[in-house]
PDB file of C-alpha atoms in Angstrom:
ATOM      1  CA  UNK S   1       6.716  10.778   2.284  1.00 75.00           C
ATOM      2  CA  UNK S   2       6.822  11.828   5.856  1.00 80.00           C
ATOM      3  CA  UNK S   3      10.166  13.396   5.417  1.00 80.00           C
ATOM      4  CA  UNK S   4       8.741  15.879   2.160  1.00 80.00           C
ATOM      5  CA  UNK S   5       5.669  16.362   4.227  1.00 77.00           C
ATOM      6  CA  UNK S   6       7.863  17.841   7.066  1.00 81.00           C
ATOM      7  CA  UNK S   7      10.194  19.852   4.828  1.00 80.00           C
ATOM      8  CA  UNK S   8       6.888  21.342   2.676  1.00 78.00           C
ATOM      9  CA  UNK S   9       6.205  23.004   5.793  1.00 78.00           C
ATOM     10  CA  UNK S  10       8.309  25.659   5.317  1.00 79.00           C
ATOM     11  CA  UNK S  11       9.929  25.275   1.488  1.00 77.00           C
ATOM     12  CA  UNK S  12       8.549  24.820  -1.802  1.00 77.00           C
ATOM     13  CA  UNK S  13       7.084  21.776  -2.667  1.00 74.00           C
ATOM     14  CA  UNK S  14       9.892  20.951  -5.277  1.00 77.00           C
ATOM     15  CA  UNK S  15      12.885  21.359  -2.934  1.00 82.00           C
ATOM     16  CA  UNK S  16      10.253  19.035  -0.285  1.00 81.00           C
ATOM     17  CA  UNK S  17      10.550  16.635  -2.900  1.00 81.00           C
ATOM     18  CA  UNK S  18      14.187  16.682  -3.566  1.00 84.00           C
ATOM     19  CA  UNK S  19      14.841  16.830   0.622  1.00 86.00           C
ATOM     20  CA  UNK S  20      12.481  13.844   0.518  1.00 84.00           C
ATOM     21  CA  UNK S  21      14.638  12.148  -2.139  1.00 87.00           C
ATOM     22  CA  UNK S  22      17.889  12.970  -0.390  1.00 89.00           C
ATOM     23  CA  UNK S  23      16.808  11.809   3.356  1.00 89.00           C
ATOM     24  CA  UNK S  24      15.108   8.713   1.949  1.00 88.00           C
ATOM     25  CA  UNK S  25      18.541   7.528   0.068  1.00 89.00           C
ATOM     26  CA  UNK S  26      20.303   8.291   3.067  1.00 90.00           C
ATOM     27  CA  UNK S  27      18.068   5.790   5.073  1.00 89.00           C
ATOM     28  CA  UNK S  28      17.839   3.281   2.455  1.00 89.00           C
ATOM     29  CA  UNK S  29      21.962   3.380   2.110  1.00 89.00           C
ATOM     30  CA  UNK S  30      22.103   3.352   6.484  1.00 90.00           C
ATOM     31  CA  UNK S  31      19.301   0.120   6.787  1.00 88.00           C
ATOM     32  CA  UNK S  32      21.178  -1.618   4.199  1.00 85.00           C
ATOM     33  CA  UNK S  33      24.760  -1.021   5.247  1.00 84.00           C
ATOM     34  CA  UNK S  34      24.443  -1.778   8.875  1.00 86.00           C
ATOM     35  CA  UNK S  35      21.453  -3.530   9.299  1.00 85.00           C
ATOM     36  CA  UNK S  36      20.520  -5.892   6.071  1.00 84.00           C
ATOM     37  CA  UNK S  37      23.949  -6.361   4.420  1.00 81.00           C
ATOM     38  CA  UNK S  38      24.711  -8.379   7.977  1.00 83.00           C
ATOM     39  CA  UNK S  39      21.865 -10.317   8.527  1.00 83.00           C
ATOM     40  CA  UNK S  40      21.841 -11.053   4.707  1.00 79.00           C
ATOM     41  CA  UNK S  41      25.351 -13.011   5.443  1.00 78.00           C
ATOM     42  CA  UNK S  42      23.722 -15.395   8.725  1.00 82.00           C
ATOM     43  CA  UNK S  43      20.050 -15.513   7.336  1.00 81.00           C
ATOM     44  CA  UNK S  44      17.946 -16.911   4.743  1.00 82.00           C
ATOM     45  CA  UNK S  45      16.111 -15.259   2.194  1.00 78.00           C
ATOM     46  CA  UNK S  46      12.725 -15.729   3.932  1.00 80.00           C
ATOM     47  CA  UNK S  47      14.898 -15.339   7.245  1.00 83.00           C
ATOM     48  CA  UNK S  48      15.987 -11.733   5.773  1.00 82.00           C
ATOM     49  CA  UNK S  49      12.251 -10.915   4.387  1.00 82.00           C
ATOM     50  CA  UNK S  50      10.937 -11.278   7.712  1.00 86.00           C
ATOM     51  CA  UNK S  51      13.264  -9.185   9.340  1.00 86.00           C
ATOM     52  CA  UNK S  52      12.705  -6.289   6.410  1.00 85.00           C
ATOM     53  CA  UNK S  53       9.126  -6.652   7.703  1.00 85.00           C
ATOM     54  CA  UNK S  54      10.310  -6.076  11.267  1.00 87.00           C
ATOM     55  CA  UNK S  55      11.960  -2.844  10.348  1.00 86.00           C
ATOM     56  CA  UNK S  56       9.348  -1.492   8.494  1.00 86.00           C
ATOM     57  CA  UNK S  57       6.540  -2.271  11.305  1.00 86.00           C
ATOM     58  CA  UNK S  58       9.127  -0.351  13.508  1.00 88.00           C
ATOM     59  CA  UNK S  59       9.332   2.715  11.214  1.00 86.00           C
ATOM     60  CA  UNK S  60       5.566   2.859  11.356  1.00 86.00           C
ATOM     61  CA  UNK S  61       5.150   2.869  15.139  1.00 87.00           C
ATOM     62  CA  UNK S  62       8.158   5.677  14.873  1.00 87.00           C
ATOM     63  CA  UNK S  63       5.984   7.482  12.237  1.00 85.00           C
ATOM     64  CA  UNK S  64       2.872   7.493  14.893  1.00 85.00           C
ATOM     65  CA  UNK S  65       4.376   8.762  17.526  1.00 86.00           C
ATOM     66  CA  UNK S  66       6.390  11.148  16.040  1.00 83.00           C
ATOM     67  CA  UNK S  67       3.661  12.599  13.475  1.00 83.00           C
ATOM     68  CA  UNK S  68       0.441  11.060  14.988  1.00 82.00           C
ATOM     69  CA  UNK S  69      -1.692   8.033  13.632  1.00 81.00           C
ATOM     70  CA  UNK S  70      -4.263  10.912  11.384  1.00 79.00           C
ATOM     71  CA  UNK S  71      -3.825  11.196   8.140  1.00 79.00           C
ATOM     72  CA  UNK S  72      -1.896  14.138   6.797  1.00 79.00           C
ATOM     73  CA  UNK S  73      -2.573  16.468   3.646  1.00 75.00           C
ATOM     74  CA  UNK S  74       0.174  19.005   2.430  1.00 72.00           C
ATOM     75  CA  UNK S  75      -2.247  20.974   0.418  1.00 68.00           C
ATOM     76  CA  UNK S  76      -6.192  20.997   1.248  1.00 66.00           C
ATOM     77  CA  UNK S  77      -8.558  21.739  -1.655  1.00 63.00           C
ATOM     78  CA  UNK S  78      -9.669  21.168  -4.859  1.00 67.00           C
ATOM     79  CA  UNK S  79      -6.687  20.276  -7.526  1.00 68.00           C
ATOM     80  CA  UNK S  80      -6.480  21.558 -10.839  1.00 75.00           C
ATOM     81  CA  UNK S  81      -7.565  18.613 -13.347  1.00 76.00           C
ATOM     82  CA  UNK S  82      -6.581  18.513 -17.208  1.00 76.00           C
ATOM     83  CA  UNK S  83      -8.470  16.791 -19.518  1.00 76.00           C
ATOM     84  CA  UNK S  84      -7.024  15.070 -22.228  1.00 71.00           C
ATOM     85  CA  UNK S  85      -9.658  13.383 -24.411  1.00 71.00           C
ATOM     86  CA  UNK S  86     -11.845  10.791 -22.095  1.00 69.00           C
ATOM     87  CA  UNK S  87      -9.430  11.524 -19.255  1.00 72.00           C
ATOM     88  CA  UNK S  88      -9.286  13.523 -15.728  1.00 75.00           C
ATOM     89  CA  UNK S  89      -5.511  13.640 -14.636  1.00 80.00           C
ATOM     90  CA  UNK S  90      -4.312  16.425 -11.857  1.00 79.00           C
ATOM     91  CA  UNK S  91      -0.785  18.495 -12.568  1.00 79.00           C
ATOM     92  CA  UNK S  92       0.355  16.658  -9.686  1.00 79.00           C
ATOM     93  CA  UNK S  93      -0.371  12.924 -11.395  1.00 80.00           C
ATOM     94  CA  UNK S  94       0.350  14.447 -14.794  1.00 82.00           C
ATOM     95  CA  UNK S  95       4.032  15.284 -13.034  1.00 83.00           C
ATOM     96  CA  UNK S  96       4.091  11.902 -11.222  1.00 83.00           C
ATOM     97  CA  UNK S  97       3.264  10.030 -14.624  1.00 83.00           C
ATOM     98  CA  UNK S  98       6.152  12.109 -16.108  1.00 87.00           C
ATOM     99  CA  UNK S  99       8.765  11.942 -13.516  1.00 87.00           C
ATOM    100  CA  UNK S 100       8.172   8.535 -13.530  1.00 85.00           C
ATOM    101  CA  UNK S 101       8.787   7.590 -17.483  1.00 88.00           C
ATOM    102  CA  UNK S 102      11.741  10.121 -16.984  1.00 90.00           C
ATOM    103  CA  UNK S 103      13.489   8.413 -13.800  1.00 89.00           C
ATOM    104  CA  UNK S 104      12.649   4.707 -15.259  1.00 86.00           C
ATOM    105  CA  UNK S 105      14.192   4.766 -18.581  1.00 88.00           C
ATOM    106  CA  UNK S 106      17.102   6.857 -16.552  1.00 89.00           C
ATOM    107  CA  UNK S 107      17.723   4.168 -14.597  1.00 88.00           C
ATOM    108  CA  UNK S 108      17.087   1.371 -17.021  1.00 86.00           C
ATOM    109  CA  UNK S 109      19.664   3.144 -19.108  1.00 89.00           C
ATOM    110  CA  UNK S 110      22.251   2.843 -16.386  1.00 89.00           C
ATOM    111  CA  UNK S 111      21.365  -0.513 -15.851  1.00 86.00           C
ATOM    112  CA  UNK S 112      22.582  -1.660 -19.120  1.00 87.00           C
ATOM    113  CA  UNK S 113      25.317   1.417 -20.175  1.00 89.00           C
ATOM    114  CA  UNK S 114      26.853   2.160 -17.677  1.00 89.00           C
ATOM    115  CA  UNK S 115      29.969   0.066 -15.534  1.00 88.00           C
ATOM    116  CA  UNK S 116      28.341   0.418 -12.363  1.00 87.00           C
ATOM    117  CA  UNK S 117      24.943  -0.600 -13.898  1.00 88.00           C
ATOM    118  CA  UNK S 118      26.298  -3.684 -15.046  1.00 89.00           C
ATOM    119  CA  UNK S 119      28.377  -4.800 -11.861  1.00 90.00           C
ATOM    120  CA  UNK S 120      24.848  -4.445 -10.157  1.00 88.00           C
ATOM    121  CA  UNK S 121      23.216  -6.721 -13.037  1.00 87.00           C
ATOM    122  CA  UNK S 122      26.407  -9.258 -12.087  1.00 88.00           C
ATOM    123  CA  UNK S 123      25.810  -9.252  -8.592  1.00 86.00           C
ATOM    124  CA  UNK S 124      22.014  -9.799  -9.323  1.00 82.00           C
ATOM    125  CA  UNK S 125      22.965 -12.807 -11.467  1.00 82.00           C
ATOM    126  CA  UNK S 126      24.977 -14.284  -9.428  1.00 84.00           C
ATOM    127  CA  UNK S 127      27.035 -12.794  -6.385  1.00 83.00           C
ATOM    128  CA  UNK S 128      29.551 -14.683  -5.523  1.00 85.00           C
ATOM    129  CA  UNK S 129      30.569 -15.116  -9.433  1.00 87.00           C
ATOM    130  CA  UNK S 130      30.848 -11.500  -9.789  1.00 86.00           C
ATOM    131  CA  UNK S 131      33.257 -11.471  -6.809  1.00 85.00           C
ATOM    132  CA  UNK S 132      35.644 -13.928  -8.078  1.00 85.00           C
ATOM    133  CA  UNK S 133      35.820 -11.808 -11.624  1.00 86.00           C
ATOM    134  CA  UNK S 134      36.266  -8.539  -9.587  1.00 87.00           C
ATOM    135  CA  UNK S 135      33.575  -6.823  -9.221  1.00 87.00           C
ATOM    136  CA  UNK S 136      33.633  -4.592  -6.573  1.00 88.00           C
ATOM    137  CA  UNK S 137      30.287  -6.274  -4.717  1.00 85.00           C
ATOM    138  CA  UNK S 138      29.898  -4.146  -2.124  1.00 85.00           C
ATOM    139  CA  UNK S 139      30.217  -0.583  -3.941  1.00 86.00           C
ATOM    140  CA  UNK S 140      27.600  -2.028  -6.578  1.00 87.00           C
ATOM    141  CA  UNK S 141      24.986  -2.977  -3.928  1.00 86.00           C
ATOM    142  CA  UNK S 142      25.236   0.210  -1.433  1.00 88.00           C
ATOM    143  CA  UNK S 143      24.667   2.092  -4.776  1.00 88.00           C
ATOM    144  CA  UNK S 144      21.591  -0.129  -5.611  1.00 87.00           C
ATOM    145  CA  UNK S 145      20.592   0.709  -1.781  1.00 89.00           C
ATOM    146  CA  UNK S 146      21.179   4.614  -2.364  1.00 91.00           C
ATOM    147  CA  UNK S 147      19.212   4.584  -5.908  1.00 90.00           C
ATOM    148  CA  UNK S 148      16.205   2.310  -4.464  1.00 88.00           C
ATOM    149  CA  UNK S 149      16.177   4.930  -1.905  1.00 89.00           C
ATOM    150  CA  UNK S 150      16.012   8.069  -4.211  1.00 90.00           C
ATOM    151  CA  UNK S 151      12.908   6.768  -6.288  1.00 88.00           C
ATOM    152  CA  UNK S 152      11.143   5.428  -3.068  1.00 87.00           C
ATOM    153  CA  UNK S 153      11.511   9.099  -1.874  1.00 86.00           C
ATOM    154  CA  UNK S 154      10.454  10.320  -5.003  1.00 87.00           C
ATOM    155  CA  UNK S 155       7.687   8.195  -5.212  1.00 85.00           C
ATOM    156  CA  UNK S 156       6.592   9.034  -1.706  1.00 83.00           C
ATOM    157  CA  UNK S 157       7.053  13.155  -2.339  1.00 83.00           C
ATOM    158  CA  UNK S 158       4.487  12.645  -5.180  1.00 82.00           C
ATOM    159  CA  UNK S 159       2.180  10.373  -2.983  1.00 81.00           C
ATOM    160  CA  UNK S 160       2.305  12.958  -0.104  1.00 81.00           C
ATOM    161  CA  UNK S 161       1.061  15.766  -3.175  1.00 78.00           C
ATOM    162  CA  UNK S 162      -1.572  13.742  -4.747  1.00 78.00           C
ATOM    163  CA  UNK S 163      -3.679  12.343  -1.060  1.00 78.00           C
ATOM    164  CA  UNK S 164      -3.438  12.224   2.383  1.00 77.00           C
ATOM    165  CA  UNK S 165      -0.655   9.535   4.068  1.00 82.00           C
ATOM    166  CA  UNK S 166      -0.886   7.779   7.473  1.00 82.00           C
ATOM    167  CA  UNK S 167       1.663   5.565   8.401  1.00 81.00           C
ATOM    168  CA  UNK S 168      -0.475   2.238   8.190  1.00 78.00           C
ATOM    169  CA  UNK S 169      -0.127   3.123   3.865  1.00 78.00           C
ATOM    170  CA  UNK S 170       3.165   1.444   3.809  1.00 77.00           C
ATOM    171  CA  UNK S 171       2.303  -2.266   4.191  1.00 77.00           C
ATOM    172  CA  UNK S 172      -1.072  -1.536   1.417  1.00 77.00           C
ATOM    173  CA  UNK S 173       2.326   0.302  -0.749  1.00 79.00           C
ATOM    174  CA  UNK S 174       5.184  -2.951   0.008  1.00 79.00           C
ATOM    175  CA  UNK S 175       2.478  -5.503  -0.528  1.00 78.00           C
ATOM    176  CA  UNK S 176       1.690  -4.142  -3.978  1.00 78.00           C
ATOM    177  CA  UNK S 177       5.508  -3.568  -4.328  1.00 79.00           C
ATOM    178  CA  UNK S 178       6.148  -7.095  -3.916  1.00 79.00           C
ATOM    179  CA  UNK S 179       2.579  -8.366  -5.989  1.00 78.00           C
ATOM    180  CA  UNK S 180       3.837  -6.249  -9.464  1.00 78.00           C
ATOM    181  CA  UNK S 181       7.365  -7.969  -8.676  1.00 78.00           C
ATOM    182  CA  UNK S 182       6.508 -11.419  -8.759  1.00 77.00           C
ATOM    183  CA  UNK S 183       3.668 -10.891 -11.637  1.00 76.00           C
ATOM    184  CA  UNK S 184       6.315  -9.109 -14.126  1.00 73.00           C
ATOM    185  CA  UNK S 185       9.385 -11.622 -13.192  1.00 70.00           C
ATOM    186  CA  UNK S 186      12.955 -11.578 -13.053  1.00 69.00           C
ATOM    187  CA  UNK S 187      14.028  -8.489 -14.553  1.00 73.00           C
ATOM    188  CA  UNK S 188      13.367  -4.666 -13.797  1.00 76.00           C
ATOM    189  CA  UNK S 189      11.370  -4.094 -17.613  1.00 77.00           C
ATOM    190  CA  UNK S 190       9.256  -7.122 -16.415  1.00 78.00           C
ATOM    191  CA  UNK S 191       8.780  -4.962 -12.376  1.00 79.00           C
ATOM    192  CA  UNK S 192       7.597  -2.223 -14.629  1.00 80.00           C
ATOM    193  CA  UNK S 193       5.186  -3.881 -17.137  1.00 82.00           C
ATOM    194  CA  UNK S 194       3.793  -5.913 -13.765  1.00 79.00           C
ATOM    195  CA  UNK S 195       3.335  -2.455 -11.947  1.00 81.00           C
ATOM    196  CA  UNK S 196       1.170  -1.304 -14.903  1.00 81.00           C
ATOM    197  CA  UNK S 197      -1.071  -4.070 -15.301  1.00 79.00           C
ATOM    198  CA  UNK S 198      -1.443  -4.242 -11.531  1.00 79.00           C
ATOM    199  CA  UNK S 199      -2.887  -0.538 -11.664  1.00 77.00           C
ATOM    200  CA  UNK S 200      -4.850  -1.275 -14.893  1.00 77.00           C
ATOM    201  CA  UNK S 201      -6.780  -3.828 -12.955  1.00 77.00           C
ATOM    202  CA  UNK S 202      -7.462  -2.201  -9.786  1.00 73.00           C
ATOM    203  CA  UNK S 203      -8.458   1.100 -11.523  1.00 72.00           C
ATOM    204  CA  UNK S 204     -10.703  -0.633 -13.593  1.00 73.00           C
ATOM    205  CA  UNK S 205     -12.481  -3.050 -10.739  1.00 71.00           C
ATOM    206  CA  UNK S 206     -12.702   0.103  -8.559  1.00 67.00           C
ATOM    207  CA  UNK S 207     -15.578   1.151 -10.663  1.00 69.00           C
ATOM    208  CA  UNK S 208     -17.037  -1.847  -9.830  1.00 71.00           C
ATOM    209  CA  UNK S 209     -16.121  -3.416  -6.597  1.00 68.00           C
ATOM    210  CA  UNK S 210     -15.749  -2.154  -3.095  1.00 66.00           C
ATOM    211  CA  UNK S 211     -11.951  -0.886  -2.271  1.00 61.00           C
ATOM    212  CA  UNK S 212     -11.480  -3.913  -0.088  1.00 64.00           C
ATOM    213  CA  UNK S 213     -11.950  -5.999  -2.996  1.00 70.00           C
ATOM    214  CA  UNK S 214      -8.843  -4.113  -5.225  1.00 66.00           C
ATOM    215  CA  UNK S 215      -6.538  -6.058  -2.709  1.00 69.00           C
ATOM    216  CA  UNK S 216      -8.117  -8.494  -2.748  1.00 75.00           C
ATOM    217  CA  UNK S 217      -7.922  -9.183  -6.582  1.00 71.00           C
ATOM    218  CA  UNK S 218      -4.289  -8.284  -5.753  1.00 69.00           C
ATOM    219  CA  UNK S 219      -3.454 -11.359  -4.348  1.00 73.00           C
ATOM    220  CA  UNK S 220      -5.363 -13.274  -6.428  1.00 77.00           C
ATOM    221  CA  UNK S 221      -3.097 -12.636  -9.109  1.00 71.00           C
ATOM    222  CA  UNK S 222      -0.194 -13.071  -6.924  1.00 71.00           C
ATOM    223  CA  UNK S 223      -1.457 -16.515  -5.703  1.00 75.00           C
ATOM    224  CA  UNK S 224      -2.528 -17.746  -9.407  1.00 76.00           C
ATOM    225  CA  UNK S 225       1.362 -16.279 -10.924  1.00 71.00           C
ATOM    226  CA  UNK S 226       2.876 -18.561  -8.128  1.00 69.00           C
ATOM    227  CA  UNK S 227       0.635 -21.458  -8.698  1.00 71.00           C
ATOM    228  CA  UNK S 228       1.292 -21.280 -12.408  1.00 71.00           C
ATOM    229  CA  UNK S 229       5.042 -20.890 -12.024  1.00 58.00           C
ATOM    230  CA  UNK S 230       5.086 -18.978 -14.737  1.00 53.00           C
ATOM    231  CA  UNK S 231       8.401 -16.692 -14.206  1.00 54.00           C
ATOM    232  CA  UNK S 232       6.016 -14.018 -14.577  1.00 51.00           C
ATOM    233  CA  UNK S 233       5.101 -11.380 -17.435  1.00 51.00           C
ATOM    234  CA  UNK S 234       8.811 -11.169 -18.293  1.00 50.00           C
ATOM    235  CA  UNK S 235       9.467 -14.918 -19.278  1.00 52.00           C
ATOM    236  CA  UNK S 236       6.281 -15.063 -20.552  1.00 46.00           C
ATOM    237  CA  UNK S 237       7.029 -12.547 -23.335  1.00 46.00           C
ATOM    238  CA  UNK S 238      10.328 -14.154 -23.940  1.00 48.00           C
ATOM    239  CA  UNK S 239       8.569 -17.474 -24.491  1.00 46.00           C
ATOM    240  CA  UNK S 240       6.682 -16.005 -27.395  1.00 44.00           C
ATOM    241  CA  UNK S 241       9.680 -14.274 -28.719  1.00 43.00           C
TER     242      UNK S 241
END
C-alpha cells in the first residue's frame, strides 16, 4: 500500500497500482527466499508463525519512520458513488470488487490447469511426497511467494484508493487474513467463501455495534470454528455433498 502510495505521487494511479503489485512480489519472493524458506527447515509451525509476526512488527516500525505514524490519503474528497438498486458502491470499490472476481478465478484457474498450479497443490498436500515424485519444490513455492505477493499488492493499491492507511492497519488486515482462513478451511474456494461471510457479518453488525465490537465478533467466530473443529466452511459443504 505504502509502495502505490509513494509511486501515485508522481504517476497515474493505475501504473501506482501495478508498481505496487510489482515491488510487493518482489518482497514477498525476497522474505520468503532468504528469510522464511530457512527458518521453515529448523522451526515449527507455531515457531515459524511467530517469527512471520516478528517481521511484520518490523516492517511497521520501518513504515513509521520512513512515512510517519499519520494516516495517509492519496486522493482527498468526496468519491463518486453509483447506485445500483438499494446500494452505494464508489468506482474505486466497484473496481476493487471487479479486480478481485477477475484475479481469483485467474488464479483458481491456475491452481487446478495449469503444471505449475498443480506442483503447488502437491507441495500443499504433502511436501516431502511431492519431492520424491519430482516435483520441483522449490520453483513451485517461490512462485506461490511471488503470486501471494502480487494480490497482497493489489489488494493494498486498492486499499490505499478507497481510505486512508497507517501502518498500525496491517495487524487489524493479517488478523482478519488469518480469521477468514481458518473459518473457510483447507482449500483456497473455502479462504474465499470464509472472506465473504467474514465481511457480511461485520458490515452488517457495523450498523449496529461500535467498530471495536466488528473485531471483536471476529474472533468470536474464530474461537467457536476452533472449538467446534469443524474443518471450516469448506468441509462443511463437502459433508453435505
Amino acid at each position: 500500500a505504502y509502495g502505490a502510495w509513494l509511486i501515485a505521487q508522481s504517476l497515474h494511479l493505475g501504473l501506482a497500482a501495478l508498481g505496487g503489485v510489482l515491488l510487493a512480489s518482489l518482497c514477498a519472493v525476497v522474505v520468503g527466499r532468504w528469510l522464511v524458506a530457512p527458518l521453515a527447515i529448523r522451526l515449527s509451525p507455531l515457531g515459524l508463525f511467530v517469527a512471520t509476526l516478528a517481521v511484520l512488527y518490523i516492517a511497521q516500525a520501518l513504515a513509521a519512520m520512513a512515512f510517519g505514524e499519520a494516516a495517509l490519503v492519496l486522493k482527498s474528497g468526496p468519491a463518486s458513488v453509483l447506485r445500483l438498486g438499494l446500494v452505494n458502491i464508489t468506482n474505486v470499490q466497484l473496481a476493487f470488487a471487479s479486480a478481485t472476481i477477475v484475479t481469483l478465478g485467474g488464479v483458481s484457474t491456475w491452481l487446478h490447469i495449469s503444471y505449475w498450479g498443480r506442483f503447488a497443490r502437491a507441495v500443499a498436500d504433502d511436501r516431502a511426497l511431492a519431492g520424491l515424485f519430482g516435483v520441483p519444490v522449490q520453483g513451485a513455492i517461490f512462485r506461490c511467494y511471488a503470486i501471494g505477493g502480487a494480490l497482497a499488492g493489489l489488494a493494498g493499491a486498492f486499499f490505499v484508493a478507497d481510505r486512508s492507511i497507517d501502518p498500525s492497519q496491517a495487524l487489524t488486515v493479517l488478523l482478519a487474513a488469518m480469521v477468514a482462513a481458518v473459518l473457510g478451511g483447507d482449500s483456497i474456494h473455502g479462504a474465499i467463501l470464509g472472506a465473504l461471510v467474514l465481511a457480511a457479518l461485520e458490515t452488517i453488525l457495523g450498523f449496529y455495534l461500535p467498530g471495536n465490537w466488528r473485531t471483536t465478533v471476529a474472533f468470536s467466530i474464530l474461537l467457536a470454528v476452533l472449538i467446534a473443529r469443524t474443518g471450516g466452511l469448506s468441509r462443511v459443504i463437502r459433508r453435505r455433498i
